[in-house]
Coordinates of C-alpha atoms in Angstrom, one line a residue:
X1 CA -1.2 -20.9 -3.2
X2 CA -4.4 -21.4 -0.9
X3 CA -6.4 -24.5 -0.4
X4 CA -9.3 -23.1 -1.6
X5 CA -7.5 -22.4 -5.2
X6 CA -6.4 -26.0 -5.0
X7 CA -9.6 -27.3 -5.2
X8 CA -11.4 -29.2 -8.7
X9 CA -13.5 -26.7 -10.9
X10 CA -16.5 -27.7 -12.3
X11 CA -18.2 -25.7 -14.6
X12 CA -21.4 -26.1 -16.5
X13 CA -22.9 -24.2 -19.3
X14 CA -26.7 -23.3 -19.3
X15 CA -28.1 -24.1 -22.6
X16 CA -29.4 -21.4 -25.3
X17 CA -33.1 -20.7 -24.5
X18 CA -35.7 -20.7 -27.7
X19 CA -36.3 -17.5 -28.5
X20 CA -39.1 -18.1 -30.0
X21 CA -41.3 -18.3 -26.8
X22 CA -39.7 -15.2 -25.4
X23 CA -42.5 -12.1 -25.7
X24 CA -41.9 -8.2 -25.5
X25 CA -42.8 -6.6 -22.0
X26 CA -43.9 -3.7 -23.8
X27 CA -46.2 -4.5 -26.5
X28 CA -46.1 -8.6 -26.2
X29 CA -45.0 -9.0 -29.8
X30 CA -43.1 -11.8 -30.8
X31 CA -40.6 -10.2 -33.4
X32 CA -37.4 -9.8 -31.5
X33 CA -33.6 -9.1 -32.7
X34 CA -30.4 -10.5 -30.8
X35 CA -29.7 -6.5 -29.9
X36 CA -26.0 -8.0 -28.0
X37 CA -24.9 -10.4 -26.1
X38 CA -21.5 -11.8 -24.1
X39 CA -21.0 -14.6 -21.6
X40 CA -20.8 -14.5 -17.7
X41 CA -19.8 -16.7 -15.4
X42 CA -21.2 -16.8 -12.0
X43 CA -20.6 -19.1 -8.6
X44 CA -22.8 -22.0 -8.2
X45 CA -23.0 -24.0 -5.2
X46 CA -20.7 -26.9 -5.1
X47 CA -19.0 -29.9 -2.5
X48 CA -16.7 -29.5 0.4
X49 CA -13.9 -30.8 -2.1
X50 CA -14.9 -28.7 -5.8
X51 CA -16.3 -25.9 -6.7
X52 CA -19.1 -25.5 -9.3
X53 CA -19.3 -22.4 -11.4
X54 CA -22.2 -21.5 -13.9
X55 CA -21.4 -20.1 -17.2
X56 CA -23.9 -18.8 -19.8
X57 CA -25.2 -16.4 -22.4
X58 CA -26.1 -13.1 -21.3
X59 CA -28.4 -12.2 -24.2
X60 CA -30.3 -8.2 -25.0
X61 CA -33.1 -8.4 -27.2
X62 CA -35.1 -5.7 -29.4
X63 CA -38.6 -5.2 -30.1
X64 CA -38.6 -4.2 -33.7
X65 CA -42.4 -3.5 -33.2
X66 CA -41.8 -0.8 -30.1
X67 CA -38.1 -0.5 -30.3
X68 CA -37.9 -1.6 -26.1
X69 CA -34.6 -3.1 -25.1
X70 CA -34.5 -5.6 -22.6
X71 CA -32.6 -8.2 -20.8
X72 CA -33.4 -12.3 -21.5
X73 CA -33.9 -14.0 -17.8
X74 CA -33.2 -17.1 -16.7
X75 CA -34.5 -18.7 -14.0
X76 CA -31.0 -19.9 -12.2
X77 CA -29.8 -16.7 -12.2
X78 CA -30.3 -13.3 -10.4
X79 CA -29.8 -10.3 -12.5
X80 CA -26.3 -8.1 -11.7
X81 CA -25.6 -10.4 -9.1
X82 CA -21.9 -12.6 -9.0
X83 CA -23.8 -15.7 -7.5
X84 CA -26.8 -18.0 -8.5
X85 CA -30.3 -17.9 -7.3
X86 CA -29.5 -21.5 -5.4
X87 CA -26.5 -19.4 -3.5
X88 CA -28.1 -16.4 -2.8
X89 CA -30.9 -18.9 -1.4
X90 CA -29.0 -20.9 0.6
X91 CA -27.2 -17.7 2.6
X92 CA -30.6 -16.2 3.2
X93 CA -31.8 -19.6 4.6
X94 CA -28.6 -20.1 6.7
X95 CA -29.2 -16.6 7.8
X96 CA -33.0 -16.2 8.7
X97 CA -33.9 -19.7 9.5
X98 CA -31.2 -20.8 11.0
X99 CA -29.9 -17.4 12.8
X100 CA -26.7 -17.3 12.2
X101 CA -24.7 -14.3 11.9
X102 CA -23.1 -13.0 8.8
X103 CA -19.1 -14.0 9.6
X104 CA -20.6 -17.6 10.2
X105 CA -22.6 -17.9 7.5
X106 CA -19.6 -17.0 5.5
X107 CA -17.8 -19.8 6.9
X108 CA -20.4 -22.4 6.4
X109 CA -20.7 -21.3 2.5
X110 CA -16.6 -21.5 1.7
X111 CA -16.8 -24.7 3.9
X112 CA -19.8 -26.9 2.9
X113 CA -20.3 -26.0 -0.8
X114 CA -16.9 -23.6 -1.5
X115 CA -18.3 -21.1 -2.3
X116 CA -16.1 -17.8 -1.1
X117 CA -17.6 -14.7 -0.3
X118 CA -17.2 -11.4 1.4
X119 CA -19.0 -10.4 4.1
X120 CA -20.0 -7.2 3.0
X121 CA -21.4 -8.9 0.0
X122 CA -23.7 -11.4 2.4
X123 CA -25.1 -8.2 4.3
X124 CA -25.7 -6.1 1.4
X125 CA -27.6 -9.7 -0.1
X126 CA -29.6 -9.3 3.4
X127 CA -30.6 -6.2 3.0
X128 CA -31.5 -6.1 -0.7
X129 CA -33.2 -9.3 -0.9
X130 CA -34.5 -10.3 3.1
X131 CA -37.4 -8.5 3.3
X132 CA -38.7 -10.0 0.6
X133 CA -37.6 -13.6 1.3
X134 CA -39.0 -13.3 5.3
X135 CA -42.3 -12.6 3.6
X136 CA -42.4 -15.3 1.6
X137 CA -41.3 -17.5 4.3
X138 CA -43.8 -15.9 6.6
X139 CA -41.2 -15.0 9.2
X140 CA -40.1 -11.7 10.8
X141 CA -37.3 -9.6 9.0
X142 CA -34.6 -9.1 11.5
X143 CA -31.7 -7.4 9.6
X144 CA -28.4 -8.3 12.5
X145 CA -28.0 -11.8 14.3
X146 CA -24.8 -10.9 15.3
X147 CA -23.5 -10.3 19.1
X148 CA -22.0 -7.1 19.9
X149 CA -19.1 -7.1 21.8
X150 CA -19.5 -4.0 23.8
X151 CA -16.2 -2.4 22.7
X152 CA -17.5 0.8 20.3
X153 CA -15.3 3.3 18.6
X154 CA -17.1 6.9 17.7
X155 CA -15.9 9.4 15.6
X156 CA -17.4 12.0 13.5
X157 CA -16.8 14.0 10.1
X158 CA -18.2 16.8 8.3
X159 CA -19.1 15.9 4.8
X160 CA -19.6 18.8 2.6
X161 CA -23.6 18.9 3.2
X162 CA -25.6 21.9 3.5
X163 CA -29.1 22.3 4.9
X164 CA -31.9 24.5 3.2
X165 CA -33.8 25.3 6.6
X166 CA -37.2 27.0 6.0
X167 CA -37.8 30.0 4.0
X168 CA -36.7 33.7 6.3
X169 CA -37.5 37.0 5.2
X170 CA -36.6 36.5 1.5
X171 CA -37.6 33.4 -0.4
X172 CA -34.3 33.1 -2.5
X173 CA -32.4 33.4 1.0
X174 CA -30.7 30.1 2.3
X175 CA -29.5 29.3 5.7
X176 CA -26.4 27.3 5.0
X177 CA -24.8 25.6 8.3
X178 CA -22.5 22.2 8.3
X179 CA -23.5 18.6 8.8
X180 CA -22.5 16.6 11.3
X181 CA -22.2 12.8 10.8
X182 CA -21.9 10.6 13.7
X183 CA -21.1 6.9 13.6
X184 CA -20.2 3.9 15.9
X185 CA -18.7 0.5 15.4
X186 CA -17.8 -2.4 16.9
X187 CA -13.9 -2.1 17.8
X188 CA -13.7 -6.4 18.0
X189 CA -15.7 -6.8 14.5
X190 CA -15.4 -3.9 12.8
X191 CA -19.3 -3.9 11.8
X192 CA -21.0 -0.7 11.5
X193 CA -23.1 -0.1 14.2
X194 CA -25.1 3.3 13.6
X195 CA -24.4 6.7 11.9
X196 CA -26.0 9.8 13.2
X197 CA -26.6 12.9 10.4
X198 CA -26.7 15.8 12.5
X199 CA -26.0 19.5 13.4
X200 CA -22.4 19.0 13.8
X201 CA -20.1 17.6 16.3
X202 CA -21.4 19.5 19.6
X203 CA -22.1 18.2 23.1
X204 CA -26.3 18.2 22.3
X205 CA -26.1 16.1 19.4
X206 CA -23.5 13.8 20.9
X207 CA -25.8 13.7 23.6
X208 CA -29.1 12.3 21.1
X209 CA -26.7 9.9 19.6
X210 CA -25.9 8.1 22.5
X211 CA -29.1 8.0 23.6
X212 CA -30.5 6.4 19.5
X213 CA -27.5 4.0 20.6
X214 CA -28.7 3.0 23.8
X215 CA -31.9 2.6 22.4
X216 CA -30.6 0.5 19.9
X217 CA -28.2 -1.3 21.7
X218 CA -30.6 -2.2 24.6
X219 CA -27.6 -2.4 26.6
X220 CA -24.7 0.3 28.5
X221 CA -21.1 -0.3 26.6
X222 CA -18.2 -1.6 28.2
X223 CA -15.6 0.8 26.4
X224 CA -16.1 3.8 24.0
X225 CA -13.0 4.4 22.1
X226 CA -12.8 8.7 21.3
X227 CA -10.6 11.3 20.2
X228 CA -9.5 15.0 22.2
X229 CA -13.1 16.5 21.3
X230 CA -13.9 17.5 24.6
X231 CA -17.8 17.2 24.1
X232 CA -17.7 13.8 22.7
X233 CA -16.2 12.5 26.5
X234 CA -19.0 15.5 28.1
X235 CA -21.7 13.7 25.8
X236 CA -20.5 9.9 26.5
X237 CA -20.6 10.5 30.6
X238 CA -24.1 11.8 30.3
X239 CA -25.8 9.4 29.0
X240 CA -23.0 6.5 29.5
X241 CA -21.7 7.4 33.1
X242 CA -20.2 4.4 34.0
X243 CA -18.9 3.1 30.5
X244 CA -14.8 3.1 30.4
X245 CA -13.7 6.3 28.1
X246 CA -10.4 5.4 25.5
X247 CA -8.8 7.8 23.7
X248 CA -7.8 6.9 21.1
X249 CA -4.2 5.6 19.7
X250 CA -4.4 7.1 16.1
X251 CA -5.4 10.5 17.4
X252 CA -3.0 10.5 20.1
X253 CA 0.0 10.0 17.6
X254 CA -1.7 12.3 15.2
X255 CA -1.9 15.4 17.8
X256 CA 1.7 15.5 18.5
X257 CA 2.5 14.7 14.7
X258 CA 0.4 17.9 13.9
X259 CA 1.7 20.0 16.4
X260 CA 5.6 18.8 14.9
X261 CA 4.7 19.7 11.3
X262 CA 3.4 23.3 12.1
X263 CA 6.4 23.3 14.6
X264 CA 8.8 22.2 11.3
X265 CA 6.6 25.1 8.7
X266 CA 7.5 27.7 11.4
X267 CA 11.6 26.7 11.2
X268 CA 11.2 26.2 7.7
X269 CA 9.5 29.8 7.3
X270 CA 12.8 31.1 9.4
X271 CA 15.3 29.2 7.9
X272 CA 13.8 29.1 4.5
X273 CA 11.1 31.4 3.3
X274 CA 12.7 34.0 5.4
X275 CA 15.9 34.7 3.6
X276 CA 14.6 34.6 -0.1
X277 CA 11.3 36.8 0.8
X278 CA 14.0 39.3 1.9
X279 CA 16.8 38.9 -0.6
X280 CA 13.5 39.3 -3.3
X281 CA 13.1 42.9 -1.2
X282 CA 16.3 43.7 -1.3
X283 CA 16.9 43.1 -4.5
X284 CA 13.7 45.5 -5.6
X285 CA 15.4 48.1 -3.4
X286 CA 18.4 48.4 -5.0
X287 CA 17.2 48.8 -9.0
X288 CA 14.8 51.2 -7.0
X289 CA 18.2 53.5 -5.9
X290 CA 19.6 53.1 -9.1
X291 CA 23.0 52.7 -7.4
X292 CA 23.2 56.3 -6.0
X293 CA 24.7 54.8 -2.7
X294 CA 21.6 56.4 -0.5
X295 CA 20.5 54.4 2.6
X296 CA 18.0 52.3 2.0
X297 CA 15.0 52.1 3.4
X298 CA 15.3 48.2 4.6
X299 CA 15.3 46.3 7.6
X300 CA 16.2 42.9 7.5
X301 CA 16.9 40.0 10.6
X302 CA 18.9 37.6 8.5
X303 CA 22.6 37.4 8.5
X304 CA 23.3 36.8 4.6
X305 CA 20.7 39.8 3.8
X306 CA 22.2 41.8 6.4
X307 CA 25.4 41.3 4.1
X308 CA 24.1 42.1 1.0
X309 CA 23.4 45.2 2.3
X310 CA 26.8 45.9 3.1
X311 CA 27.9 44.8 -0.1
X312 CA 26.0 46.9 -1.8
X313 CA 26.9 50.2 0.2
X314 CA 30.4 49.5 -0.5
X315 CA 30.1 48.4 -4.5
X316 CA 27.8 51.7 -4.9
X317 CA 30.6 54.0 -3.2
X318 CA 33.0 52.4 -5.7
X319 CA 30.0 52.7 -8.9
X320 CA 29.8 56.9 -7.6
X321 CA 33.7 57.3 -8.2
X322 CA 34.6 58.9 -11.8
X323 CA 38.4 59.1 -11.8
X324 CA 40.4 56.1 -12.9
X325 CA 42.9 55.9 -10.9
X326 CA 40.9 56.6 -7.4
X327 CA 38.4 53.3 -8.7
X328 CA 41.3 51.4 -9.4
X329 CA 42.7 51.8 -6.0
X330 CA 39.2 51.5 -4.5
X331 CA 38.4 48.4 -6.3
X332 CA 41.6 46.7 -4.9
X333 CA 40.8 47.5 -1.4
X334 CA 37.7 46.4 -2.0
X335 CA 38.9 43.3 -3.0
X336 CA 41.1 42.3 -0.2
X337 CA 38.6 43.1 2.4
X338 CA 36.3 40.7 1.2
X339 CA 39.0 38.1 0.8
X340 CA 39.4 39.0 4.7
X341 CA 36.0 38.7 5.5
X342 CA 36.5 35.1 4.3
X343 CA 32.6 34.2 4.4
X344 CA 30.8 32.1 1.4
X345 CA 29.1 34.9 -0.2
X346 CA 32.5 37.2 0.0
X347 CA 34.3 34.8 -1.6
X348 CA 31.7 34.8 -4.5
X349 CA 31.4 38.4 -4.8
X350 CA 35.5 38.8 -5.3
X351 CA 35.8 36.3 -7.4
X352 CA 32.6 37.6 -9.9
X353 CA 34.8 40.9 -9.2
X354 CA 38.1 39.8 -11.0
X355 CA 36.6 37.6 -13.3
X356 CA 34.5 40.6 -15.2
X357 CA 37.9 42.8 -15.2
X358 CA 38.9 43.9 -18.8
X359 CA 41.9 41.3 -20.3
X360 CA 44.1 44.4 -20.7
X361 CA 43.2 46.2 -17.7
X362 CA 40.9 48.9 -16.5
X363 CA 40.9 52.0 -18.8
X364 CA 39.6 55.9 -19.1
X365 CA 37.8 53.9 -22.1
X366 CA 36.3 50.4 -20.7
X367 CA 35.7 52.2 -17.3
X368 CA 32.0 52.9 -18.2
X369 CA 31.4 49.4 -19.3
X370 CA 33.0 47.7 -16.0
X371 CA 30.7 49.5 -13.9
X372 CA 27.5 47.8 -15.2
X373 CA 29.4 44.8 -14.9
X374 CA 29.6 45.1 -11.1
X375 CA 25.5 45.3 -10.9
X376 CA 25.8 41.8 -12.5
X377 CA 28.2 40.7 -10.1
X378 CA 26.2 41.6 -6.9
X379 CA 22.7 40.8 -8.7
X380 CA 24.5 37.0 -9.8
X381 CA 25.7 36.3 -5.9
X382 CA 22.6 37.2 -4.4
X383 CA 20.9 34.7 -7.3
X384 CA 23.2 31.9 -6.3
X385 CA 22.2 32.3 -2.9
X386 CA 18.5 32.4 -3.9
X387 CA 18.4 28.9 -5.8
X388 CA 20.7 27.6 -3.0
X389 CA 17.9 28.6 -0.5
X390 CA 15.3 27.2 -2.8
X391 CA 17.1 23.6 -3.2
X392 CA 17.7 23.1 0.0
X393 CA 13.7 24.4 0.9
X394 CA 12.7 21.9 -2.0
X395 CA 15.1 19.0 -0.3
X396 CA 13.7 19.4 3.2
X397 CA 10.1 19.5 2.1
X398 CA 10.2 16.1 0.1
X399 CA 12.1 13.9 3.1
X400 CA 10.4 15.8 6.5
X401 CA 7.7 13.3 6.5
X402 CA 10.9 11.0 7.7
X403 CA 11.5 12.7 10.7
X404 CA 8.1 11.2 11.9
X405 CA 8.8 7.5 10.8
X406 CA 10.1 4.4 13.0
X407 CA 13.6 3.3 12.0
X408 CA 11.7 -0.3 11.5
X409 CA 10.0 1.0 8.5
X410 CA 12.7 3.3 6.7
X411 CA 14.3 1.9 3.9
X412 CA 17.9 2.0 3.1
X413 CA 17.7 5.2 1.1
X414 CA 15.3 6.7 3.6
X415 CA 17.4 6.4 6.6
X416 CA 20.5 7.8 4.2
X417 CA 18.4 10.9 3.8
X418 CA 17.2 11.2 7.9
X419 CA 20.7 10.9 8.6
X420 CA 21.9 13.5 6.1
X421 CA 18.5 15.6 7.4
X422 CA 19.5 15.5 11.1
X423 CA 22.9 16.4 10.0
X424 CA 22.4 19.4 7.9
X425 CA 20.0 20.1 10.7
X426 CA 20.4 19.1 14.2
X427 CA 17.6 20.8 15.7
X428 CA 15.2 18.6 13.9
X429 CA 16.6 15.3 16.2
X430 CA 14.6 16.6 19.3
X431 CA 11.0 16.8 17.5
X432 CA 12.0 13.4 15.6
X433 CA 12.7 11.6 19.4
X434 CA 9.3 13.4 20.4
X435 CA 7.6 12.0 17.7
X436 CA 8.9 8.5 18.4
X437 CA 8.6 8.2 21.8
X438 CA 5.4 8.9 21.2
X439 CA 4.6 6.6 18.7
X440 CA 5.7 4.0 21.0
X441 CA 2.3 4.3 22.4
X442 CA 0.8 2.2 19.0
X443 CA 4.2 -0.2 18.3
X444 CA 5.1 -1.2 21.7
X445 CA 3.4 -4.1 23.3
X446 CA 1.2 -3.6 25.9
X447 CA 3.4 -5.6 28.8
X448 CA 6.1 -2.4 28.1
X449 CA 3.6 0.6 28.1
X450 CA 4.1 2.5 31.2
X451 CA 2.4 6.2 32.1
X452 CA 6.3 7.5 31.9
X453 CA 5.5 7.3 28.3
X454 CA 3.6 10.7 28.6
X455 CA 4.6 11.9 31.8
X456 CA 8.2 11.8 31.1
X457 CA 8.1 14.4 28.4
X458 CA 10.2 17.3 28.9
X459 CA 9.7 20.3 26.6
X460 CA 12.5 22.0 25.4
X461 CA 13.2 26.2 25.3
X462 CA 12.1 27.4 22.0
X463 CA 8.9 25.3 21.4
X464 CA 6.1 26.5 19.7
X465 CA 2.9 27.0 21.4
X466 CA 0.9 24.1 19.6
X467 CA 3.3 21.6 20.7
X468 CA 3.5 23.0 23.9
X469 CA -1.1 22.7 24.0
X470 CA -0.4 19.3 22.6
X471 CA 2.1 18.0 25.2
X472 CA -0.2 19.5 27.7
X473 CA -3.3 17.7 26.5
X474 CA -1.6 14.4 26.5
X475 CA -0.6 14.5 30.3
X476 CA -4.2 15.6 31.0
X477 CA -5.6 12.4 29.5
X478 CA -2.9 10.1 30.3
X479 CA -5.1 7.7 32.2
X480 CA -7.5 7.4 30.0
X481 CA -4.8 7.0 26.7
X482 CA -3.6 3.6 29.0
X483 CA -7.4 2.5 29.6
X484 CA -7.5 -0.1 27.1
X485 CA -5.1 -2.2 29.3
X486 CA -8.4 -2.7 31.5
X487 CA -10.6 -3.9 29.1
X488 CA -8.9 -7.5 28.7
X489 CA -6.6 -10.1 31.0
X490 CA -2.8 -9.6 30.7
X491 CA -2.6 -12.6 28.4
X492 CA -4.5 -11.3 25.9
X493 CA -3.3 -11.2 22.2
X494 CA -1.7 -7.9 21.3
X495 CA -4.0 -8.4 18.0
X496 CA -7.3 -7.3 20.6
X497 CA -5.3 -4.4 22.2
X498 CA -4.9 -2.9 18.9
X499 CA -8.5 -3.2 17.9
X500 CA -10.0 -1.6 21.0
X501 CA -7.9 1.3 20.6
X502 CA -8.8 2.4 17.2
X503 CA -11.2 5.0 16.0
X504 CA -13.7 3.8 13.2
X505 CA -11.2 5.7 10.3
X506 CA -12.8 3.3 8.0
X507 CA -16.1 4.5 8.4
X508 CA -15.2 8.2 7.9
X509 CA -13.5 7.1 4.4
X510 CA -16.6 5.6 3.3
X511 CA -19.2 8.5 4.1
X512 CA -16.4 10.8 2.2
X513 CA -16.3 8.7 -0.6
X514 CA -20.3 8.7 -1.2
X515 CA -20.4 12.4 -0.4
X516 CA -17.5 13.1 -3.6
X517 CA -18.8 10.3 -5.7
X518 CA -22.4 11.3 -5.7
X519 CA -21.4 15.4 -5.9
X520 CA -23.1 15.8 -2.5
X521 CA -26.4 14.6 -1.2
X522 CA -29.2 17.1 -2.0
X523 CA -31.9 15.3 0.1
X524 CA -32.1 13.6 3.5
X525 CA -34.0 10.4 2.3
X526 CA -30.8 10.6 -0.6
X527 CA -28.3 10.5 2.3
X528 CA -29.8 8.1 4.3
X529 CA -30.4 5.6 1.5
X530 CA -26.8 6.2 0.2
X531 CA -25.3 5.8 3.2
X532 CA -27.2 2.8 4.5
X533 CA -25.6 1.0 1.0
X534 CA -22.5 1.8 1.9
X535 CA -22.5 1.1 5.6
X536 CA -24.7 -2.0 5.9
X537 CA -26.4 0.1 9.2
X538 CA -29.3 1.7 10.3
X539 CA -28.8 6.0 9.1
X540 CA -30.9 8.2 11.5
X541 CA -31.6 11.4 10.4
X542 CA -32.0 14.3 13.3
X543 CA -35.5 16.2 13.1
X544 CA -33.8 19.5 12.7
X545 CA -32.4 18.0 9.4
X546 CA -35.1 16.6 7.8
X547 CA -35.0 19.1 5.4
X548 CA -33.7 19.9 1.7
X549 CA -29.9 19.5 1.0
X550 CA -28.2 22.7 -0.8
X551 CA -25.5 21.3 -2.3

């Protein structure tokens, strides 16, 4: 339990205002109906040792003159807001007249009247309310007290925005082109810093953004934490030259992570997909010869199909034969061979073989009828093969994702299924020691990192070509995957390593989320205001895009 829950509770109950006083905005009438109401209860300030909560009426009235339906206010509190006027106050005043930044001022609230808040709460109070409180105050509306610490993380996304750009040749006729949005934090605090909508993710708008930043800023960064983009390090040196360049640890472990799954769809597609497309055309061949024993017209380059084949050219021989006593002796020769060819699938095909043989023997009679049973005997194994394909393609899919997990983070029943994985499969253990060794990058601590991480890799005969870019790309930016070690002494906490090599993911989630939740942003003054909600930062929209949204 937390100290803060341990704490006294006060709570005090506002008293029923007289409705009688209480006039329609509309028409000023005084004859008003209770429309609904239901009780809140908001934070108040309180002491260092209890907290004080406020708890009311929240009442809607009705004009029964006009029929308007509004809200009864009180004084003490701010509508849709979690706090009372006398809080909200107090963090302003704390804020603008005292200058403190938004982390302390969320200190000084829990400590000196417990009251807890979040911190995106305090800035998004700042925002909505400042302007307005600095004017009555008469002083000027600066939005961010805080310090930066010169350690910035950029990334960008592309939301699913489309530009209307000015009318061509036909009026109806849009120009539709992706949207580029930019965005920096600070690694150390996490705060948003800037976002950038733009023209997408090219070396020219990289280069504007940095520029708005160092306009902004006032000031060069120490560290920019990037991804592999190769104009987002071209961008940064132009305008940043002597700013240190990090690549970033997420990406890092995600580029060889990618490369390994398209590496495990293209041994999956052999091993998998392979055999049961092919068995599928096999199969179609066959009821397309109608068992006349011709050659068929299929090539195939696995083993089992390759077999099936054979068993079919031998079972239509024996289906083309008319006289009793020549099938019988065909049949039994027939049968021994494939108890000599002692494979899986041979073994099946006997045994389906004897099992549809007649109780009382083969006769002039039943001979007819045991012939369509050997199409269901060839059409069953090659079924049974099928669904075994399919299980084990179904088995794979749902436990690859272990192959690129640490052994700290398995549970019991995971690392039962990576053993039973690597077992049914051993060529899977060299992509899974990849993909750890790697990973080693973001778990180790920094005193064990070493360049050999990277350098040491030695690819393998076999390996795809996107593993092989990835590797590559790694050992071309191994210095600058190890350049967070400079930013900080050797004592420093691993907690700031791990920070300043981390690319602002969060912010990308956020600009998604208002670009699915709103349905897209038709508008550029609807983007930048939605955005600016969300991110507690300044929006800046690029002149080319001041223009109407399609969405």
């Amino acid at each position: 339990m937390s100290h803060e829950s341990k704490k006294p509770v006060e709570i005090v109950e506002l008293s029923p205002p007289n409705l009688q006083k209480i006039l329609c905005p509309n028409c000023k009438s005084q004859e008003l109906i209770r429309f609904n109401s239901f009780w809140r209860k908001v934070k108040d300030l309180g002491t260092k040792s209890r907290r004080k909560f406020i708890e009311f009426e929240t009442i809607h009235l009705k004009c029964k003159s006009c029929g308007t339906l509004f809200p009864l206010e009180r004084e003490e509190i701010v509508p849709r807001l979690s706090a009372s006027r006398e809080v909200l106050e107090t963090v302003l005043l704390l804020y603008f007249d005292y200058k403190n930044s938004a982390k302390i001022v969320l200190q000084l609230m829990e400590d000196l009247y417990s009251v807890k808040l979040k911190r995106g709460t305090i800035l998004k109070w700042i925002r909505t309310y400042g302007k307005e409180y600095c004017r009555t105050k008469q002083i000027t509306f600066q939005e961010n007290f805080e310090k930066a610490s010169g350690h910035y993380a950029m990334d960008g996304t592309f939301p699913k925005f489309t530009f209307e750009s000015a009318p061509l040749a036909s009026p109806n006729r849009k120009e539709k082109k992706n949207t580029g949005t930019l965005a920096v934090s600070d690694c150390l605090t996490r705060r948003n810093l800037m976002c950038y909508l733009g023209r997408g993710e090219n070396e020219q708008e990289i280069i504007t953004f940095c520029r708005l930043l160092k306009k902004h800023l006032k000031k060069t960064p120490k560290s920019i934490v990037i991804d592999y983009k190769p104009a987002w390090k071209r961008g940064i040196q132009r305008v940043f030259p002597e700013t240190l360049i990090i690549r970033d640890g997420f990406h890092t472990v995600q580029l060889i992570n990618r490369a390994i799954f398209k590496e495990f769809h293209a041994v999956a597609n052999e091993i998998f997909i392979m055999p049961i497309k092919e068995t599928k055309r096999l199969y179609q061949a066959i009821r397309r010869d109608e068992w006349r024993g011709t050659a068929l017209p299929f090539v195939s380059t696995h083993e089992t199909v390759k077999e099936f084949k054979y068993f079919y050219a031998l079972l239509a021989n024996l289906y083309q034969i008319e006289a009793l006593q020549d099938f019988d002796r065909e049949l039994n020769e027939l049968i021994c061979g494939l108890h000599k060819l002692n494979t899986e699938n041979s073994l099946s095909l006997r045994e389906e073989l004897l099992n549809r043989l007649p109780s009382n023997g083969l006769t002039v009679k039943n001979l007819k009828y045991y012939k369509t049973k050997i199409k269901g005997a060839l059409s069953r194994v090659m079924r049974e093969f099928r669904h075994r394909i399919e299980r084990e393609k179904k088995a794979f899919t749902s436990v690859r994702y272990l192959l690129l997990k640490r052994a700290e983070t398995l549970s019991r029943h995971e690392s039962d299924s990576l053993a039973q994985l690597l077992q049914r499969f051993p060529l899977f253990k060299k992509y899974h020691a990849l993909s750890l060794r790697i990973s080693d990058i973001y778990y180790l601590p920094s005193s064990a990192l070493t360049d050999s991480i990277i350098t040491g890799i030695t690819l393998w005969d076999g390996i795809g070509a996107e593993l092989q870019t990835a590797v590559k790309t790694l050992k071309k930016n191994v210095r600058e995957i190890f350049n967070f070690l400079q930013v900080f002494p050797k004592n420093t906490p691993e907690s700031l390593y791990k920070k300043v090599r981390t690319s602002p993911e969060h912010v990308m989630r956020k600009i998604k989320d208002v670009v699915r939740t709103r349905f897209g942003l038709r508008t550029s003054e609807q983007s930048q205001l939605y955005l600016e909600q969300q991110l507690n930062c300044p929006v800046l929209i690029a002149p080319a895009q001041k223009t109407q949204i399609a969405a």
